[in-house]
Coordinates of C-alpha atoms and ligand atoms in Angstrom, one line a residue:
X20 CA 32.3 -37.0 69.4
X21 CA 31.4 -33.6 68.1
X22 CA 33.3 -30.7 68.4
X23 CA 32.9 -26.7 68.1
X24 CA 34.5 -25.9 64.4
X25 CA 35.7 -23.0 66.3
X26 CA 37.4 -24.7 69.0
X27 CA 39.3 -26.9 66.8
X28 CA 40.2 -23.8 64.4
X29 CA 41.9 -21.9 68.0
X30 CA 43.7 -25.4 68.6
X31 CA 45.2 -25.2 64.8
X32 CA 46.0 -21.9 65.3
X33 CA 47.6 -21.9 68.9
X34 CA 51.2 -20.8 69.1
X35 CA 51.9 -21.9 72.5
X36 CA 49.7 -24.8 74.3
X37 CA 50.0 -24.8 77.7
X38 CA 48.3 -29.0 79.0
X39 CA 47.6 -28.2 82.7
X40 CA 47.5 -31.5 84.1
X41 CA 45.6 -33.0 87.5
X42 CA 44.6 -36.7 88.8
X43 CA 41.8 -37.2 86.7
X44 CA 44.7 -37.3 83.6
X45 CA 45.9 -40.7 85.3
X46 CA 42.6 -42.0 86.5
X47 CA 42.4 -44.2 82.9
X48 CA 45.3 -45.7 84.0
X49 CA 44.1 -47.4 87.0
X50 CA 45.7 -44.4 89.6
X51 CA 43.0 -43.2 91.7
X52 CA 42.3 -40.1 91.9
X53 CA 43.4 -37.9 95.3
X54 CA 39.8 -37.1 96.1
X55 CA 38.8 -41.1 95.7
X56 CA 38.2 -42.9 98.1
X57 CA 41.2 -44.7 98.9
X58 CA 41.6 -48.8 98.5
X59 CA 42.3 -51.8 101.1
X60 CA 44.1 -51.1 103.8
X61 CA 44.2 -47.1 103.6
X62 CA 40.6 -46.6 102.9
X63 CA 40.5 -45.9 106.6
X64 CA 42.7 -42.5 105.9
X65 CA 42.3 -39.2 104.2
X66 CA 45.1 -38.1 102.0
X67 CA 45.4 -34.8 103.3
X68 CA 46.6 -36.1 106.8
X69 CA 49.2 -38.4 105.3
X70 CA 50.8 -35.7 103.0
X71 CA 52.7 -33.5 105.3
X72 CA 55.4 -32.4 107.2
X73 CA 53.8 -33.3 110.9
X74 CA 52.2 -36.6 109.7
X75 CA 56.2 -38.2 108.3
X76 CA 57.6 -36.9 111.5
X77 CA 55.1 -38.7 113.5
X78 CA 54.8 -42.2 111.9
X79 CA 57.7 -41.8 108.7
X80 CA 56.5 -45.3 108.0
X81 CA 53.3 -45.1 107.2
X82 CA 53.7 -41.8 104.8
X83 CA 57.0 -43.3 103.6
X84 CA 54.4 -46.6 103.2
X85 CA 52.0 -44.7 101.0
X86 CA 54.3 -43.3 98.6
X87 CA 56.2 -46.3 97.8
X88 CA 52.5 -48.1 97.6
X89 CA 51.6 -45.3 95.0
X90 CA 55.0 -45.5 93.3
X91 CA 54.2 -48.8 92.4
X92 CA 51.0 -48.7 91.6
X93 CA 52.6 -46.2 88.9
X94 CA 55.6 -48.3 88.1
X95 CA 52.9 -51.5 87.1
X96 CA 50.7 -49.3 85.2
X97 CA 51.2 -47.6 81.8
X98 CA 50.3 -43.8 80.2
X99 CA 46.4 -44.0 78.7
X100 CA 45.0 -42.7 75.7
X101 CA 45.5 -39.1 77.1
X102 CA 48.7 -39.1 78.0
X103 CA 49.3 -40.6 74.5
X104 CA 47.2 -38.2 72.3
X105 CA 48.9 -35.1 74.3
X106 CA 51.8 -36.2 73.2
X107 CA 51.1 -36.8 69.9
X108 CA 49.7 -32.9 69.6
X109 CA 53.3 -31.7 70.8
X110 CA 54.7 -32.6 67.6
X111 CA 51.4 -30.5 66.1
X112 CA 51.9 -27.6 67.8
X113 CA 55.0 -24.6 67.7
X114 CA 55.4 -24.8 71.4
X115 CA 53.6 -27.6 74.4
X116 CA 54.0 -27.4 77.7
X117 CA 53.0 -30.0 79.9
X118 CA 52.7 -28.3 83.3
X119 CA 51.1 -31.4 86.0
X120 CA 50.0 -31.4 89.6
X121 CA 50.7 -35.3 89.4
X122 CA 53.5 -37.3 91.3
X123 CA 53.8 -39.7 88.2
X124 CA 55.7 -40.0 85.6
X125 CA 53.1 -41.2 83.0
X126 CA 53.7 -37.8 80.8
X127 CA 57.3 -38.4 80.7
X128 CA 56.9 -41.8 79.4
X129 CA 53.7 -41.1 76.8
X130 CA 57.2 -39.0 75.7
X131 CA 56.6 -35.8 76.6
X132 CA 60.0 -33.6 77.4
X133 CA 60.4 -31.0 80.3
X134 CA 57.7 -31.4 82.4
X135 CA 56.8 -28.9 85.0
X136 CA 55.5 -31.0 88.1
X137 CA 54.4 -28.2 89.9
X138 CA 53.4 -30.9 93.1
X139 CA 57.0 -32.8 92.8
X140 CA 57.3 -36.4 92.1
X141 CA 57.1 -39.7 93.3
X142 CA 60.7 -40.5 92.0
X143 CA 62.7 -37.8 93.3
X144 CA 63.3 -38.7 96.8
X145 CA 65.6 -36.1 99.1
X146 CA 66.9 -36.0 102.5
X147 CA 64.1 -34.6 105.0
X148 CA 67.3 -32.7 107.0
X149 CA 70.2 -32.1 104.3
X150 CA 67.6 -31.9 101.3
X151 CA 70.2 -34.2 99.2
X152 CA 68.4 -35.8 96.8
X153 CA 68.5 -39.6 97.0
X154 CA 68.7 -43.0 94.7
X155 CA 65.7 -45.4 94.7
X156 CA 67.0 -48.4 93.9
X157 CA 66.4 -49.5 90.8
X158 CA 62.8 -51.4 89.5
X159 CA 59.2 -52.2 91.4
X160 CA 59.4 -51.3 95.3
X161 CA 59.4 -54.1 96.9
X162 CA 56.6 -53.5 99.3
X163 CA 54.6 -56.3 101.2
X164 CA 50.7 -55.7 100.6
X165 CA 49.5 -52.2 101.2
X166 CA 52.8 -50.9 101.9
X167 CA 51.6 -49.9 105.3
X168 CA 54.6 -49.8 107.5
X169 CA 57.9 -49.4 105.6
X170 CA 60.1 -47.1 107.5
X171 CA 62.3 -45.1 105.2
X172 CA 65.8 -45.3 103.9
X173 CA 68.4 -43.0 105.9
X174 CA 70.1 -40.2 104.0
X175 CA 73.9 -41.4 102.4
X176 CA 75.5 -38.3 103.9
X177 CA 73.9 -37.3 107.1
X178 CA 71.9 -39.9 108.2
X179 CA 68.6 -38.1 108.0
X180 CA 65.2 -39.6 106.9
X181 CA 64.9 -39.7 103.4
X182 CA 61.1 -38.5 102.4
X183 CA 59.5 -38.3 99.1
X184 CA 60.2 -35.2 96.7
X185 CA 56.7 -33.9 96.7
X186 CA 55.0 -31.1 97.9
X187 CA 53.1 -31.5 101.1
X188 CA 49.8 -29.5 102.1
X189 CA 51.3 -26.2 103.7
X190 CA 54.8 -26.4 101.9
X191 CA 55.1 -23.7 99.0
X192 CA 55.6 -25.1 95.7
X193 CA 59.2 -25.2 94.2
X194 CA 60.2 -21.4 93.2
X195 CA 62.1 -22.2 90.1
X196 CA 59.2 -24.4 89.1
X197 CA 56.4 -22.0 90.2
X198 CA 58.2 -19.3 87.9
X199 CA 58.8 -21.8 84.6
X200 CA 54.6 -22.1 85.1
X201 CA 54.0 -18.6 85.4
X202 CA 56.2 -17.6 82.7
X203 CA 54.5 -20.1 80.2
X204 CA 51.0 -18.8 81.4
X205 CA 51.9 -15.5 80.3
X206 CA 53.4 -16.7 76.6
X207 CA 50.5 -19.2 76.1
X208 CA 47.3 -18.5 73.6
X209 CA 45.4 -21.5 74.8
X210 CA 45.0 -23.7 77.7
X211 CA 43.9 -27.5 78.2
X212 CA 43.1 -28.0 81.8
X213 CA 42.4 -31.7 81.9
X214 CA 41.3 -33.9 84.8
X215 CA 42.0 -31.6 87.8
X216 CA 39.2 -30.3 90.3
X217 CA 41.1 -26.7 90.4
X218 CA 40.5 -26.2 94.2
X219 CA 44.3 -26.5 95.4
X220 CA 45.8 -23.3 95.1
X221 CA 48.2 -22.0 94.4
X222 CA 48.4 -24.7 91.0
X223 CA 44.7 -23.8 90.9
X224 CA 45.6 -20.5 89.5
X225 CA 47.1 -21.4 86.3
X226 CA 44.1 -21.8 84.0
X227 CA 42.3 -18.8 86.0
X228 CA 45.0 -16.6 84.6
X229 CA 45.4 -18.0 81.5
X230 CA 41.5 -17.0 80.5
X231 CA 42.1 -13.6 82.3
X232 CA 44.8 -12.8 80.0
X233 CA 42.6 -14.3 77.0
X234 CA 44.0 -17.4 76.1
X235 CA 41.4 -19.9 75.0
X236 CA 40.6 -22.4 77.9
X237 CA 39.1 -25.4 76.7
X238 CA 38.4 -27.5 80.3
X239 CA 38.3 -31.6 80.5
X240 CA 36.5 -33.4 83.2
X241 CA 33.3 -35.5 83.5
X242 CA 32.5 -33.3 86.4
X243 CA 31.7 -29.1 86.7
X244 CA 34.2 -27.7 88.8
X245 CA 34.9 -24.2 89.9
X246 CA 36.4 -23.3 86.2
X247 CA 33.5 -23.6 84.7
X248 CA 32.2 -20.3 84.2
X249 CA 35.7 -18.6 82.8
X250 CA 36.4 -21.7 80.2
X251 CA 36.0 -20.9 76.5
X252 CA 34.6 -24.5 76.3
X253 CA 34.0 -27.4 78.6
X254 CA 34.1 -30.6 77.8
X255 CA 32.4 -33.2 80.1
X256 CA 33.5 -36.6 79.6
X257 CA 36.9 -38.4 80.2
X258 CA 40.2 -37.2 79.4
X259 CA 41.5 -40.6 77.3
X260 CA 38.6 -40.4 75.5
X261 CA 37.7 -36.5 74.6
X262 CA 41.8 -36.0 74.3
X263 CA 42.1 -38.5 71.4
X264 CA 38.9 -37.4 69.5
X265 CA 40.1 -33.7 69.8
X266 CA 43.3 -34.6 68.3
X267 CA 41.6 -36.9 65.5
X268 CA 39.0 -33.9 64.9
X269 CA 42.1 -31.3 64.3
X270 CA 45.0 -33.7 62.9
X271 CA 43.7 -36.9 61.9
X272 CA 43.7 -40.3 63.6
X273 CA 47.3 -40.8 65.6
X274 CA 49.5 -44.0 65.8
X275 CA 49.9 -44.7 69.3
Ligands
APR309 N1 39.1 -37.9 83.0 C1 39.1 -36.6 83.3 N2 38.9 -36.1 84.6 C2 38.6 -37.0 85.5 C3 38.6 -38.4 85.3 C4 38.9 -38.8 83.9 N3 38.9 -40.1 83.6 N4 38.3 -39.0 86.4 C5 38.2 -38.1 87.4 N5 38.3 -36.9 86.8 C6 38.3 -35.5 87.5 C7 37.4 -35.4 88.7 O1 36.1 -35.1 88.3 C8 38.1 -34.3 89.5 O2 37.6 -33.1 89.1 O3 39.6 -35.3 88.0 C9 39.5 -34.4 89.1 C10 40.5 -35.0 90.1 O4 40.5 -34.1 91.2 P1 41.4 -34.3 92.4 O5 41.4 -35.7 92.9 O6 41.1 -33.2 93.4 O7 42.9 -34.1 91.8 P2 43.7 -32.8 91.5 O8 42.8 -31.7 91.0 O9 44.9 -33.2 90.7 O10 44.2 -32.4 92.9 C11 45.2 -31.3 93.0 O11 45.5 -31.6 95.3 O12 45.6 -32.9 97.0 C12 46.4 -32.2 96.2 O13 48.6 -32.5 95.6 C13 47.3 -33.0 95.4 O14 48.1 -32.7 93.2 C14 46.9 -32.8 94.0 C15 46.1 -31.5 94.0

């Protein structure tokens, strides 16, 4: 794979790489992505009518369901060639932030430290009334099939349903966590946004901003998307694959 000599010289340079993350980072992984179709049993539903507040308060087993289904499809899989190579750059670079719109935990365990999970996460339960956060029990949910009924554990303290610690369509994202992202857009010199369609807002606006203040945006994803016309350089092809060539074009092949 071929790269611009200038792009690479920017990436050498950068003092502060911000790695905007979305599903397509995880796709390699065997996690489908939130615009795929969905698999067996919940192929029948759309995503965006299981992830909110009115859908859990209707039928809390069948979102509680999901979640666990997805949190063990995470749990049984393992961080790809992207996840490892971004990693890999963090000990290249001054400063690395990882800021993701994913529910996993693959960056954390390709080793990366702090990351800002702008959408929550699939391993941070809390109670839906008290908001006390809540201890899965340890290893693989143990979930028949698809998952599709599984009502969810009751709060410790107040009894309340507990419900998954991620972001629903028409919640606002996480203050403190909205502000860590902001302030790192405005410190950063260049931007990887990898794998994410950038049509969710307000997560979307993070690599908008980042070219509007002049950092160099270099975009990821075997698809155009809306980003297109305002990244320094897009790169169409998958993130496992064009994330470890970039790193072997500016540092040299990488153990994994
Ligand atoms: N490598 C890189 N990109 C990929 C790959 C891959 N192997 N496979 C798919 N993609 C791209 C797709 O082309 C698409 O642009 O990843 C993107 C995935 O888009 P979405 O499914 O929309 O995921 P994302 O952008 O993360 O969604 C944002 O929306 O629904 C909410 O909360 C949910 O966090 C999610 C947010």
């Amino acid at each position: 794979m071929q790269f611009d000599t200038l792009m690479i010289a920017r990436l050498r340079a950068a003092r502060h790489v911000i790695v905007f993350t979305g599903a397509g980072v995880s796709q390699e992984s065997g996690i489908p992505t939130f615009r795929d179709a969905m698999t067996g049993l919940w192929s029948n539903f759309n995503p965006e009518d299981l992830a909110t507040v009115e859908a859990f308060t209707a039928h809390p087993d069948q979102v509680w369901g999901w979640y666990e289904w997805r949190r063990k499809a995470v749990m049984i899989t393992q961080p790809n060639p992207a996840h490892q190579a971004i990693a890999a750059m963090a000990a290249h670079v001054p400063k690395l932030t990882v800021v993701t719109q994913n529910v996993d935990d693959l960056h954390e365990r390709a080793g990366i430290q702090g990351v800002i999970h702008l959408h929550g996460s699939l391993h941070e339960p809390r109670c839906s009334d008290c908001g006390r956060q809540y201890e899965l029990p340890a290893g693989v949910p143990d979930i028949e099939g698809d998952g599709m009924h599984v009502m969810p554990p009751r709060c410790n303290h107040c009894g309340g349903w507990v419900r998954p610690g991620v972001v629903w369509f028409g919640e606002p994202l996480p203050g403190d966590t909205w502000g860590q992202a902001k302030e790192a857009v405005r410190s950063c010199d260049l931007m990887f946004s990898i794998g994410t369609s950038a049509v969710i807002y307000p997560a979307a606006v993070m690599p908008f901003e980042a070219a509007e203040r002049g950092a160099c945006v270099i975009q990821v994803n075997p698809m155009p998307t809306d980003l297109d016309p305002v990244a320094s350089f897009n790169l169409r092809g998958k993130a496992g694959e064009v994330m470890a060539a970039i790193f072997n074009a500016a540092w040299g092949p990488h153990e994994r």
